[in-house]
Tab-separated table of C-alpha atoms and ligand atoms in Angstrom:
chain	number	residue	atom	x	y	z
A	214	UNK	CA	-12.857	24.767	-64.804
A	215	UNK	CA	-9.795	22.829	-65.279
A	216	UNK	CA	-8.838	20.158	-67.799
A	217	UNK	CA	-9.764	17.255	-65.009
A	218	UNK	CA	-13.152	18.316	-64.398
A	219	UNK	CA	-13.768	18.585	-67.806
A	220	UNK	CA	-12.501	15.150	-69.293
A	221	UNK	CA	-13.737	13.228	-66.687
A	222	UNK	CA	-16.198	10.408	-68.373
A	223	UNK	CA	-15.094	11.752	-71.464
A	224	UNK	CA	-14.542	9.311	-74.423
A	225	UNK	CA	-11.964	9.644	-76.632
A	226	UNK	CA	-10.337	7.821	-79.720
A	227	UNK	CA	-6.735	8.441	-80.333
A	228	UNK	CA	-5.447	7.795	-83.689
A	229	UNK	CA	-1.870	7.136	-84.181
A	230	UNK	CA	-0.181	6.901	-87.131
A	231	UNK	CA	3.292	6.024	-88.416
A	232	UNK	CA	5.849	8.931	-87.640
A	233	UNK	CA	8.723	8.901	-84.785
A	234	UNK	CA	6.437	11.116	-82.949
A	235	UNK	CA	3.782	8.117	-82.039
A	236	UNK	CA	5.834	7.694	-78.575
A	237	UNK	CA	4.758	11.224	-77.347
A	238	UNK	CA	0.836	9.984	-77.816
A	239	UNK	CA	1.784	6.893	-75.398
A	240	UNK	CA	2.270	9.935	-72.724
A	241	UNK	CA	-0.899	11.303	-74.591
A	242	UNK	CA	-3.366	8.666	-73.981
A	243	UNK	CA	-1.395	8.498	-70.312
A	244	UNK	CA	-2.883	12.058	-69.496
A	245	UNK	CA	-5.708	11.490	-71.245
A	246	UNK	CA	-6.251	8.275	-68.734
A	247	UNK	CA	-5.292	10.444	-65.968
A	248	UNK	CA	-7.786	13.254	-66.705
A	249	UNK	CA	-10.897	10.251	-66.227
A	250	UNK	CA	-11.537	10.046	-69.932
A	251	UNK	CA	-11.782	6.540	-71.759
A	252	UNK	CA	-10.002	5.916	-73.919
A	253	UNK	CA	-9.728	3.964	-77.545
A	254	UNK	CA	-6.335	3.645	-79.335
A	255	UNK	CA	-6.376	2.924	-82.884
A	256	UNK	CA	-2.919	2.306	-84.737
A	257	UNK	CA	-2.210	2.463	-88.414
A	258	UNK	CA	-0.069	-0.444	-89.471
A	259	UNK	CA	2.977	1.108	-89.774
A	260	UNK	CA	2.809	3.005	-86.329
A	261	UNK	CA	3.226	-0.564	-85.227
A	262	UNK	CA	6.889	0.609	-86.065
A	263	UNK	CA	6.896	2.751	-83.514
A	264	UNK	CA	4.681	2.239	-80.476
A	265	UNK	CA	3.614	-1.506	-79.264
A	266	UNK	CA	-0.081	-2.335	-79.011
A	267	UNK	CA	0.963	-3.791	-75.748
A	268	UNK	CA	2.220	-0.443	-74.049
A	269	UNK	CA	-0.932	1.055	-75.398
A	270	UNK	CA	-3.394	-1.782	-74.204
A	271	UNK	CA	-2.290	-1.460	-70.875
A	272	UNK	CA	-2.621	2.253	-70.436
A	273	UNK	CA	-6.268	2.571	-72.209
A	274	UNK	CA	-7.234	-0.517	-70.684
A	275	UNK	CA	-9.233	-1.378	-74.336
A	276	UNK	CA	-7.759	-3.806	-77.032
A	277	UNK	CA	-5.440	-1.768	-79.742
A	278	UNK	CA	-7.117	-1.974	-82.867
A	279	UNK	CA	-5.413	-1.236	-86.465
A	280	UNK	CA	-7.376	-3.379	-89.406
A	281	UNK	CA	-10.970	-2.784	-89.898
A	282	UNK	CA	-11.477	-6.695	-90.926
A	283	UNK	CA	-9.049	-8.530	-88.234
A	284	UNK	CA	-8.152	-12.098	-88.017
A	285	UNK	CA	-10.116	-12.899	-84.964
A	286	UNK	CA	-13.155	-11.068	-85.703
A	287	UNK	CA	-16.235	-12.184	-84.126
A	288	UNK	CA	-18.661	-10.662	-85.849
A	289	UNK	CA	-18.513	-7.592	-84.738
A	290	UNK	CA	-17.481	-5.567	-88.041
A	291	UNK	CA	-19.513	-2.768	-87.366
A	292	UNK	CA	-16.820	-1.483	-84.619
A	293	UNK	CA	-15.848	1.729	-86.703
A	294	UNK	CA	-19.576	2.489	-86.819
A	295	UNK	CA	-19.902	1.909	-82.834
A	296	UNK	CA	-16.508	4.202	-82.258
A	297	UNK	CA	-17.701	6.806	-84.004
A	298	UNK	CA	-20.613	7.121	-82.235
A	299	UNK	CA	-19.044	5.801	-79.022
A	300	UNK	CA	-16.473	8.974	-78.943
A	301	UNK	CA	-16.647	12.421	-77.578
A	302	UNK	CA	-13.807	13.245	-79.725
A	303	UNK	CA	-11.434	12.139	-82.133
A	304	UNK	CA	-7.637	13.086	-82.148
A	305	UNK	CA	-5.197	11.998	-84.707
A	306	UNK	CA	-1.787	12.140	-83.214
A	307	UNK	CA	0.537	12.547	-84.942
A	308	UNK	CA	-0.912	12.344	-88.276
A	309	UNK	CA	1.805	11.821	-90.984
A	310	UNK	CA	1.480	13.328	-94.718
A	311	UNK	CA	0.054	10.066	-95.640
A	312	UNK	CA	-2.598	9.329	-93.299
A	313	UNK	CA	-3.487	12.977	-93.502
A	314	UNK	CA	-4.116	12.898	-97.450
A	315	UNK	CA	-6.344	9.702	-96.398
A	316	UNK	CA	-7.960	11.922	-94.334
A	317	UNK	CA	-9.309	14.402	-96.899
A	318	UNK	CA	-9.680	11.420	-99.650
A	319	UNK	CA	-11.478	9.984	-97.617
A	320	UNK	CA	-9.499	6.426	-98.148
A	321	UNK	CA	-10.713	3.650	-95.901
A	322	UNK	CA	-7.998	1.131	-95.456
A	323	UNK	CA	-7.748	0.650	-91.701
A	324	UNK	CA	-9.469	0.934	-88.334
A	325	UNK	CA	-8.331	4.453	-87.729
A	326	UNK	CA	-9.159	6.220	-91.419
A	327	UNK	CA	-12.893	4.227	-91.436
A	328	UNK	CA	-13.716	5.789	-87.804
A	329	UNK	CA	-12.818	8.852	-89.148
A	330	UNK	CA	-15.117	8.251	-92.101
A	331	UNK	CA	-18.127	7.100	-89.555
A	332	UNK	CA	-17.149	9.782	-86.771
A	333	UNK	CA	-20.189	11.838	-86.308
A	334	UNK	CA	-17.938	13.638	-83.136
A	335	UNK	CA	-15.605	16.414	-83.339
A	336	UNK	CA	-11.817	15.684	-84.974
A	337	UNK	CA	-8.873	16.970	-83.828
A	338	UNK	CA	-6.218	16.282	-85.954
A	339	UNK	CA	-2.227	16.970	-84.977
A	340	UNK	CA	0.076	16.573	-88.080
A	341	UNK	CA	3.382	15.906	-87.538
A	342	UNK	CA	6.464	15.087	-90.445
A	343	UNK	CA	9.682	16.206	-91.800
A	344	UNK	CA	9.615	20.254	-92.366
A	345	UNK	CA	9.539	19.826	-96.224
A	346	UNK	CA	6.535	17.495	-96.101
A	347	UNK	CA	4.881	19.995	-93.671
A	348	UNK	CA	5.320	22.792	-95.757
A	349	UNK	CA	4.823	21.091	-98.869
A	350	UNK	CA	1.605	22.568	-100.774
A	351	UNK	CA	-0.126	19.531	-100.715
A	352	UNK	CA	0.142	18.934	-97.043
A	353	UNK	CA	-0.913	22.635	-96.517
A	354	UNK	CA	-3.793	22.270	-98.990
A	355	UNK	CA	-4.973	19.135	-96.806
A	356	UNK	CA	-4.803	21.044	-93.830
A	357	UNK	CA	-6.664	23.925	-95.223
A	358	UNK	CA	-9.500	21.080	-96.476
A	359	UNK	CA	-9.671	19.380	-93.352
A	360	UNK	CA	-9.854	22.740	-91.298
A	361	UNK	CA	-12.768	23.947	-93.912
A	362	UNK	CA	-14.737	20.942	-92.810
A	363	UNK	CA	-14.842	22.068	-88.943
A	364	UNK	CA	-11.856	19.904	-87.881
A	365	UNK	CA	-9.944	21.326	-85.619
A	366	UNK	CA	-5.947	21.415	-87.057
A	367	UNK	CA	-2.779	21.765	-84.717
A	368	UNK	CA	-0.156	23.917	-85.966
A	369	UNK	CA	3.050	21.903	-85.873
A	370	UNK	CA	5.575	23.648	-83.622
A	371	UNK	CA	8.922	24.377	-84.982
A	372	UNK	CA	12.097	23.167	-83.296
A	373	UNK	CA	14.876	19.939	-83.922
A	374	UNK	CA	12.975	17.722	-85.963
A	375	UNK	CA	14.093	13.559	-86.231
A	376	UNK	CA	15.948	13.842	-89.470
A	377	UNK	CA	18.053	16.323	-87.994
A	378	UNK	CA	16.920	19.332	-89.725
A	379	UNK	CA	14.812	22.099	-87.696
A	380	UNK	CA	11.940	23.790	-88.586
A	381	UNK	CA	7.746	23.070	-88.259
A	382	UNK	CA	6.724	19.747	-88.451
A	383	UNK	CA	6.931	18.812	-84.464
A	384	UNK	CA	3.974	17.024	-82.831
A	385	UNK	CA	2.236	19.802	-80.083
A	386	UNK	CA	3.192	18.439	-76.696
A	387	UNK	CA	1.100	15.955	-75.351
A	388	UNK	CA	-0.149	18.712	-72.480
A	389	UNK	CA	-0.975	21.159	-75.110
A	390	UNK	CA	-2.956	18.502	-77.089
A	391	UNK	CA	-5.179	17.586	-74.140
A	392	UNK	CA	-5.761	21.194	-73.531
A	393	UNK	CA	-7.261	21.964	-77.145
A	394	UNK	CA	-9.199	18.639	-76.799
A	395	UNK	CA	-10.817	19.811	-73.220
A	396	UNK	CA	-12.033	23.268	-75.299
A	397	UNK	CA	-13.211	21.659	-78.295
A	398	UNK	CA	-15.450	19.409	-76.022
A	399	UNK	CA	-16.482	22.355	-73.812
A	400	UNK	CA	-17.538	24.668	-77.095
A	401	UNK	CA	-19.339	21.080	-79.095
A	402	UNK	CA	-22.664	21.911	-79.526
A	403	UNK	CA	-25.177	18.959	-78.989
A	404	UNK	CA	-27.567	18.564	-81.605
A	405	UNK	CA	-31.893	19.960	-80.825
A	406	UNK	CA	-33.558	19.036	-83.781
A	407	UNK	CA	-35.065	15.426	-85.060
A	408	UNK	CA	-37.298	12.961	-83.626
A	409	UNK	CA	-38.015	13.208	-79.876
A	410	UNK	CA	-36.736	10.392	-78.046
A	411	UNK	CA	-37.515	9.435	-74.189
A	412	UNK	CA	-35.539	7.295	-72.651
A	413	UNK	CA	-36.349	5.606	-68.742
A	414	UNK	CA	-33.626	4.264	-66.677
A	415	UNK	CA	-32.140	3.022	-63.718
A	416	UNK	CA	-33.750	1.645	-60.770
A	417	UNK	CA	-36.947	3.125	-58.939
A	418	UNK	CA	-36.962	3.619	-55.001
A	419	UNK	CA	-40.414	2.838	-53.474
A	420	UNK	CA	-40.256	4.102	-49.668
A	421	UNK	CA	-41.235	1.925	-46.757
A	422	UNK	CA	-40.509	4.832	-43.661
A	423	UNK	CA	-38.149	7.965	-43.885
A	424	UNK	CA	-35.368	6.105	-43.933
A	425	UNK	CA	-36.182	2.456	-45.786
A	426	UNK	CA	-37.034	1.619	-49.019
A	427	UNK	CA	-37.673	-0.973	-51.547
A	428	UNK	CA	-35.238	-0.824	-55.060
A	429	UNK	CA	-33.532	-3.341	-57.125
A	430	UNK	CA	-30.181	-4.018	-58.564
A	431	UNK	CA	-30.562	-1.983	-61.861
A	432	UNK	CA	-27.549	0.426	-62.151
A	433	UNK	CA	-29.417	2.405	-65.503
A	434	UNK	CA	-26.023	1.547	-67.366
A	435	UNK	CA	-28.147	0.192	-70.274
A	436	UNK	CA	-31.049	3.181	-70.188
A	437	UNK	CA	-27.918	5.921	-69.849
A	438	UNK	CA	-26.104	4.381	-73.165
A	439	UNK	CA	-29.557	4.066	-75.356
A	440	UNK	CA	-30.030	8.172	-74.605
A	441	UNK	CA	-26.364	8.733	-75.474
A	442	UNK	CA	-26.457	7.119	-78.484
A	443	UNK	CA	-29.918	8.369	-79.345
A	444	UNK	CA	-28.399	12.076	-79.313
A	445	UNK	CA	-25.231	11.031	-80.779
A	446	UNK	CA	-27.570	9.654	-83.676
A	447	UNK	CA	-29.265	13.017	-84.010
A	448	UNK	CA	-32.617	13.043	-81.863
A	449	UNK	CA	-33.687	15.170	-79.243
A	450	UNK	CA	-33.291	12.854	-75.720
A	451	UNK	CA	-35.060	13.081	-72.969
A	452	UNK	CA	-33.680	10.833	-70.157
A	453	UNK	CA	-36.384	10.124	-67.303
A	454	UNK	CA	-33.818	8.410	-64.300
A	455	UNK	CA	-34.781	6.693	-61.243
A	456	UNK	CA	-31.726	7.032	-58.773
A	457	UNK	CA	-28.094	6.523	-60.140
A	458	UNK	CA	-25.351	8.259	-59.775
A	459	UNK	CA	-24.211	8.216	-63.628
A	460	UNK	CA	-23.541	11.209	-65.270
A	461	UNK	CA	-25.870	12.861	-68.084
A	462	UNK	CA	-24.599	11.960	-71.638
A	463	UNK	CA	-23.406	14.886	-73.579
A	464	UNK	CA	-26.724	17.371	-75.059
A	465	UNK	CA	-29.415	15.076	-73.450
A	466	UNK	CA	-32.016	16.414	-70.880
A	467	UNK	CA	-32.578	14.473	-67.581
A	468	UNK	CA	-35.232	14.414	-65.438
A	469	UNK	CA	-34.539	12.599	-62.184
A	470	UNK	CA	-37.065	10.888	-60.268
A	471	UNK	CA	-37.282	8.486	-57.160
A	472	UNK	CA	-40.298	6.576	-56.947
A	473	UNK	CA	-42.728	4.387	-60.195
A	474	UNK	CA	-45.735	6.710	-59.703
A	475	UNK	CA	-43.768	10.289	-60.576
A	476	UNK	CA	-41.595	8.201	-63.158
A	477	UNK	CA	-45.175	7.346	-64.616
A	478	UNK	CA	-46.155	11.082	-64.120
A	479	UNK	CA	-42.883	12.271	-65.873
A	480	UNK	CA	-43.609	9.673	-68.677
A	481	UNK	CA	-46.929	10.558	-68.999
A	482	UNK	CA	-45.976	13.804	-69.240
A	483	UNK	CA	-44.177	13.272	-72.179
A	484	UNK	CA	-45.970	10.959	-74.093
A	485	UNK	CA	-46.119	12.489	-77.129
A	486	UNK	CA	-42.510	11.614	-77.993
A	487	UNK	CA	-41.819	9.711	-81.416
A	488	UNK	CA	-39.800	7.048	-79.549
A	489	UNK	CA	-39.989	5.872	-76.040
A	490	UNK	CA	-37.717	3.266	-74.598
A	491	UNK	CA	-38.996	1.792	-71.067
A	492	UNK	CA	-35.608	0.750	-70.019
A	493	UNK	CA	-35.462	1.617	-66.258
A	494	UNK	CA	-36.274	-1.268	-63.891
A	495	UNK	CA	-39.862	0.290	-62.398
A	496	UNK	CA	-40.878	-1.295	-58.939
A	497	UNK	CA	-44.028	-3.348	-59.348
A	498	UNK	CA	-44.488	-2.917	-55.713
A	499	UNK	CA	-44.886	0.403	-53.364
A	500	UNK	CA	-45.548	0.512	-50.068
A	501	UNK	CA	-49.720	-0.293	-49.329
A	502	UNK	CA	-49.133	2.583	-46.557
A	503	UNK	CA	-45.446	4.807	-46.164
A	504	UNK	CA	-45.354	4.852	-42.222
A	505	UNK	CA	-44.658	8.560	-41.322
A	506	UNK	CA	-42.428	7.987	-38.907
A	507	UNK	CA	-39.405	4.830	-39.033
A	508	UNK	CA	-41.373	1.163	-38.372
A	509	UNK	CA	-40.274	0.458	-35.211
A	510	UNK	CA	-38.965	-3.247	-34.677
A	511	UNK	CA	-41.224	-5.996	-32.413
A	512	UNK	CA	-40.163	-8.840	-30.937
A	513	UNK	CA	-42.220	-10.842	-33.868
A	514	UNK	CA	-42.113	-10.684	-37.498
A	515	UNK	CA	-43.433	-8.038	-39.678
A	516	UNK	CA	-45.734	-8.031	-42.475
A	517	UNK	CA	-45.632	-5.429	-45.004
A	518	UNK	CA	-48.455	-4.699	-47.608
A	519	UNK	CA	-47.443	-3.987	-50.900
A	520	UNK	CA	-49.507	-2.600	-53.188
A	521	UNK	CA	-49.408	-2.442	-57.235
A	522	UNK	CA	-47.512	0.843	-59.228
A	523	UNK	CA	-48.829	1.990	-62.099
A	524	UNK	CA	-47.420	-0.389	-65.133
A	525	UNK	CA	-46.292	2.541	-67.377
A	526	UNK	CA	-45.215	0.740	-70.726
A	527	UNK	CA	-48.848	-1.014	-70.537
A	528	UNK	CA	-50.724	2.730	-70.321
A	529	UNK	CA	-48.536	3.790	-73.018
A	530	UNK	CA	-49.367	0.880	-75.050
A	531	UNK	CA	-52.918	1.750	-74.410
A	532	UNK	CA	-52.709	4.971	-75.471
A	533	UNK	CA	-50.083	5.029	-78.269
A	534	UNK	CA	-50.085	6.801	-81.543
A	535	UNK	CA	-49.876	4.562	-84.262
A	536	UNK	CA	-46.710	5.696	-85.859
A	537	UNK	CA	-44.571	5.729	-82.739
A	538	UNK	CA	-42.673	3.481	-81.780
A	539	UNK	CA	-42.648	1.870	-78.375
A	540	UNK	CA	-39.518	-0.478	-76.988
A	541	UNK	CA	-39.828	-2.286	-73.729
A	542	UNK	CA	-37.371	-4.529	-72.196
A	543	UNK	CA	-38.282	-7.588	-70.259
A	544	UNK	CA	-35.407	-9.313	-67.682
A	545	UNK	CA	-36.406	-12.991	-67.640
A	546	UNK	CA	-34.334	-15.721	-65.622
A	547	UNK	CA	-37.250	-18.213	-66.559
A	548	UNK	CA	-39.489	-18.877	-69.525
A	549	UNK	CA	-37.441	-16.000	-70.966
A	550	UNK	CA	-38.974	-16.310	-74.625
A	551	UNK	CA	-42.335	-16.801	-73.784
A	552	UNK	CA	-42.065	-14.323	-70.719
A	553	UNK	CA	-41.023	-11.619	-73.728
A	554	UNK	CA	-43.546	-11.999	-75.995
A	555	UNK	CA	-46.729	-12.241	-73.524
A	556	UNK	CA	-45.357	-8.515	-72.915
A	557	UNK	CA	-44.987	-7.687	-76.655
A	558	UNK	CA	-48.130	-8.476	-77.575
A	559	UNK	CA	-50.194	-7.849	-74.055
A	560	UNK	CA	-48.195	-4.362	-73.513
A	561	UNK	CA	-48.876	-3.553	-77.196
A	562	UNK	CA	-45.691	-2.650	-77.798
A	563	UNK	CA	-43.067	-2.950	-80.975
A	564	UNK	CA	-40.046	-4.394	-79.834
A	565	UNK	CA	-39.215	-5.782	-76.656
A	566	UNK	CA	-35.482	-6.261	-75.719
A	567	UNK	CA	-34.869	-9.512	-73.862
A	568	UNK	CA	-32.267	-10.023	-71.239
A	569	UNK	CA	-31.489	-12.540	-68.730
A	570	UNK	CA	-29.334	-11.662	-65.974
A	571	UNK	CA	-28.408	-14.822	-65.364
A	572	UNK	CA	-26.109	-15.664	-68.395
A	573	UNK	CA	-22.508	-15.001	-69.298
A	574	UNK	CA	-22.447	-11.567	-70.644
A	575	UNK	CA	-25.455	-9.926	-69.375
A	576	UNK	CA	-26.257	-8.477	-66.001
A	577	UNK	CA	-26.347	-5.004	-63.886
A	578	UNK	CA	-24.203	-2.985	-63.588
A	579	UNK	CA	-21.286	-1.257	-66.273
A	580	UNK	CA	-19.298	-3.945	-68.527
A	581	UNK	CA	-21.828	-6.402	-71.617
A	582	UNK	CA	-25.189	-7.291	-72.324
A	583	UNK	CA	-26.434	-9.779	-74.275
A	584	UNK	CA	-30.066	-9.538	-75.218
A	585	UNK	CA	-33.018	-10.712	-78.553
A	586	UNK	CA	-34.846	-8.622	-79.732
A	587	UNK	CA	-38.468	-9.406	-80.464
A	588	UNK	CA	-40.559	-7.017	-82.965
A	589	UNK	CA	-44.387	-6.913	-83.202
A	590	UNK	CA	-43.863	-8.400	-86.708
A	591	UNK	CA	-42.746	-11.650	-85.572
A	592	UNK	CA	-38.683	-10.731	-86.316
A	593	UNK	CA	-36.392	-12.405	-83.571
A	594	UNK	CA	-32.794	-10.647	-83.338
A	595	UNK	CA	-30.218	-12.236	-80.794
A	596	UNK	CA	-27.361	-10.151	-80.896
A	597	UNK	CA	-24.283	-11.568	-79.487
A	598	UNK	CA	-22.324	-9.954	-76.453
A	599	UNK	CA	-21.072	-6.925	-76.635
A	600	UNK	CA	-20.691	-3.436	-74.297
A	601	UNK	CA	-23.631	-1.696	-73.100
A	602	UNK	CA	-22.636	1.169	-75.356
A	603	UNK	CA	-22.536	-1.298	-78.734
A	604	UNK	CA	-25.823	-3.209	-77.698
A	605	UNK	CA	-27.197	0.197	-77.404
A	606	UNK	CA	-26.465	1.251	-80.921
A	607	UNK	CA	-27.587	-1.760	-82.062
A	608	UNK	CA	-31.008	-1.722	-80.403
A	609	UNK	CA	-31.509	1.563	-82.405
A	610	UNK	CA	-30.220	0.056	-85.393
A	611	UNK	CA	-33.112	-2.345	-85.017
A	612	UNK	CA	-35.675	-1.194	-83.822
A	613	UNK	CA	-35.514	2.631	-85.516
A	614	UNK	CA	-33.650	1.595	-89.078
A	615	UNK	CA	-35.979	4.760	-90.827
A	616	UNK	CA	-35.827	7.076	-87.996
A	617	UNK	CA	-31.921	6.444	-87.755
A	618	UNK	CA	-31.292	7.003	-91.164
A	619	UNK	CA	-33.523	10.152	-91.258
A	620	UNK	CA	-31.612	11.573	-88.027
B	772	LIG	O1	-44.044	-6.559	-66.809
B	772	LIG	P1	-42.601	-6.246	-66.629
B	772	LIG	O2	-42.315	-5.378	-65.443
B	772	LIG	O3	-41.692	-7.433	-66.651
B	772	LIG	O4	-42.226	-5.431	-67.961
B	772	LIG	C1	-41.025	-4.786	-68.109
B	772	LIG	C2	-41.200	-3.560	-68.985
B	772	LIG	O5	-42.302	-2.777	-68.493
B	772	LIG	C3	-40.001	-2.647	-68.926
B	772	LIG	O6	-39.884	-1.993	-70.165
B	772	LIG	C4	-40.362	-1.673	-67.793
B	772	LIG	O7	-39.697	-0.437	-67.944
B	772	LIG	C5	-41.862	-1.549	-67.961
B	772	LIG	N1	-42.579	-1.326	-66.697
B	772	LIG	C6	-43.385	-0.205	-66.560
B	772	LIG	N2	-44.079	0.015	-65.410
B	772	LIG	C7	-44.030	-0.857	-64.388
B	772	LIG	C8	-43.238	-2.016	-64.511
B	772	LIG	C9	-42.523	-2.202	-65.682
B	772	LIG	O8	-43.433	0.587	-67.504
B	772	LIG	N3	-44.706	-0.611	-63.280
């Protein structure tokens, strides 16, 4: 398998902190980019000495980020939380004595050392300095700390160094970096203990004929991110999808399906879970009768008789264990409050996550949501707009606060 196949969809944060060698991780998060992955720079101030925000904004396509508290914040302060979570791995290239020491401290004075802190994914840190600083015991002692934690440490090569002098202390070439990363992410383990979690998504497809059939807009963008962070939060995630073409998240199990009645079988199946999340977009309609062979057209009009699926969420409400914890979501372009809690209460559920399609922010498809959440126990939580990924982790902040910190 080469590198390629084996970043693609991958999500990465780079770190980059303040030594000459910051301009080889522009060419860094370039491959990375290249290979499929996403990418999130993070800059310590004083790599803003070396490499702009600007040249690295426009080849991650995500806004730089350096202070963990920023000017312009909009309330979003959780972000090193959410990228710690968010990423497949992080790499901290290069990482100078200082930043390194921070590192095994465990010092949290900017974006890139708190996402460290937070970083439930694998770390790949890439030191790079002056030959005396890199051989200096306390550097090696930091190395040998961080290393005896699990993180993965790149030797620095030897060869002409900035200050002239030669010897170790060279950042690995950017090719060599991306390499290590693509191994690390192959060998990563994913988690199989905690609570079970299912998770539905995506859209279902109700056929008409062979060849027609009924579906909706939902992409499963929202259903895919909830399992992802589920597993990156520690529970075991079972992800029931109607048809998409996303790809699994990383350690969760995926059962595909096409039409509401085996997505209701699948569920049903699996009932038992501690969590389950009804995100997918089931059909309320099938066809009355699926013609055997393609409808042929008349000169008239035709009428086609729908007839009801099973409403899963509403069966599972029926039949729910007391201390698990069901989450629905409604999509509402009209009454949208009142719309949300007739299914709270009438689908006996505990939360239900409100969206409406219609406003700035929201919608199908990859890119924000903005959605309310409404609890059994009368709580109301609008949270504002953010990615699908955030909104996700902070659905299962909500709605799960004992579970999550448990997991
Ligand atoms: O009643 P409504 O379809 O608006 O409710 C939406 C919620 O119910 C979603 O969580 C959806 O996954 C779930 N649902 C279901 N079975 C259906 C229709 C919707 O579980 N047949």
């Amino acid at each position: 398998m080469n590198a390629k196949s084996r970043l693609n969809g991958k999500r990465f944060v780079v770190g980059i902190s303040g030594g000459i060698a910051a301009y080889k991780s522009v060419e860094l998060v370039r491959m990375l980019r290249r290979e499929g992955a996403e990418v999130q720079v993070l800059l310590t101030p004083d790599a803003h000495r070396f490499v702009t925000p600007l040249t690295l904004g426009t080849l991650s396509e995500r806004e730089v980020l350096t202070e963990i508290f920023p000017a312009n914040e909009n309330g979003s302060w959780t972000k090193h939380v959410h990228l710690g979570l968010w990423a497949d791995l992080m790499i901290v290239a290069p990482a100078t004595a200082n930043t390194l020491s921070k590192l095994v401290s465990g010092v949290c004075d900017s974006m890139l050392t708190a996402v460290a802190l937070s970083a439930r994914c694998p770390m790949l840190v890439c030191p790079a300095m002056d030959h005396d600083m890199y051989e200096h015991p306390s550097t090696q002692d930091n190395l040998e700390t961080l290393r005896s934690r699990g993180t993965t440490v790149m030797d620095a090569p030897e060869g002409l160094l900035a200050s002239g002098l030669t010897g170790k202390g060279r950042l690995p070439e950017p090719v060599d970096i991306v390499s290590t990363a693509a191994v690390i992410l192959a060998y990563s383990t994913p988690r199989s203990s905690g609570p079970q979690v299912l998770v539905t998504a995506g859209p279902t497809r109700e056929s008409l004929d062979p060849v027609r059939y009924i579906t909706n807009r939902s992409s499963g963008t929202m259903g895919f991110e909830l399992a992802r962070a589920a597993q990156r939060l520690g529970y075991q995630v079972t992800l029931v999808a109607g048809p998409t073409a996303l790809e699994t998240p990383e350690g969760v199990a995926r059962v595909d399906v096409e039409t509401a009645r085996e997505m209701h079988r699948v569920v049903m199946d699996n009932r038992n879970a501690d969590v389950i999340i009804m995100a997918a977009a089931v059909a309320d309609y099938e066809a009355g009768e699926v013609a055997g062979d393609k409808i042929k057209k008349g000169d008239g009009d035709l009428t086609l008789t729908l007839r009801r699926t099973p409403d899963i969420l509403r069966e599972l409400g029926t039949l729910r264990r007391e201390d698990q914890v069901l989450i629905g979501f409604a999509l509402e372009t009209r009454d949208a409050e009142k719309g949300a809690l007739n299914k709270l209460h009438g689908k006996n559920v505990d939360w239900i996550v409100l969206n409406n399609p219609t406003e700035a922010g929201a919608g199908f498809g990859p890119g924000t949501n903005k959605v309310t959440l409404f609890g059994r126990d009368g709580s109301v939580e609008p949270l504002p707009t953010m990615s699908k990924a955030d909104v996700a982790l902070a659905i299962l902040g909500v709605a799960l606060p004992d579970i999550s910190r448990e997991a």
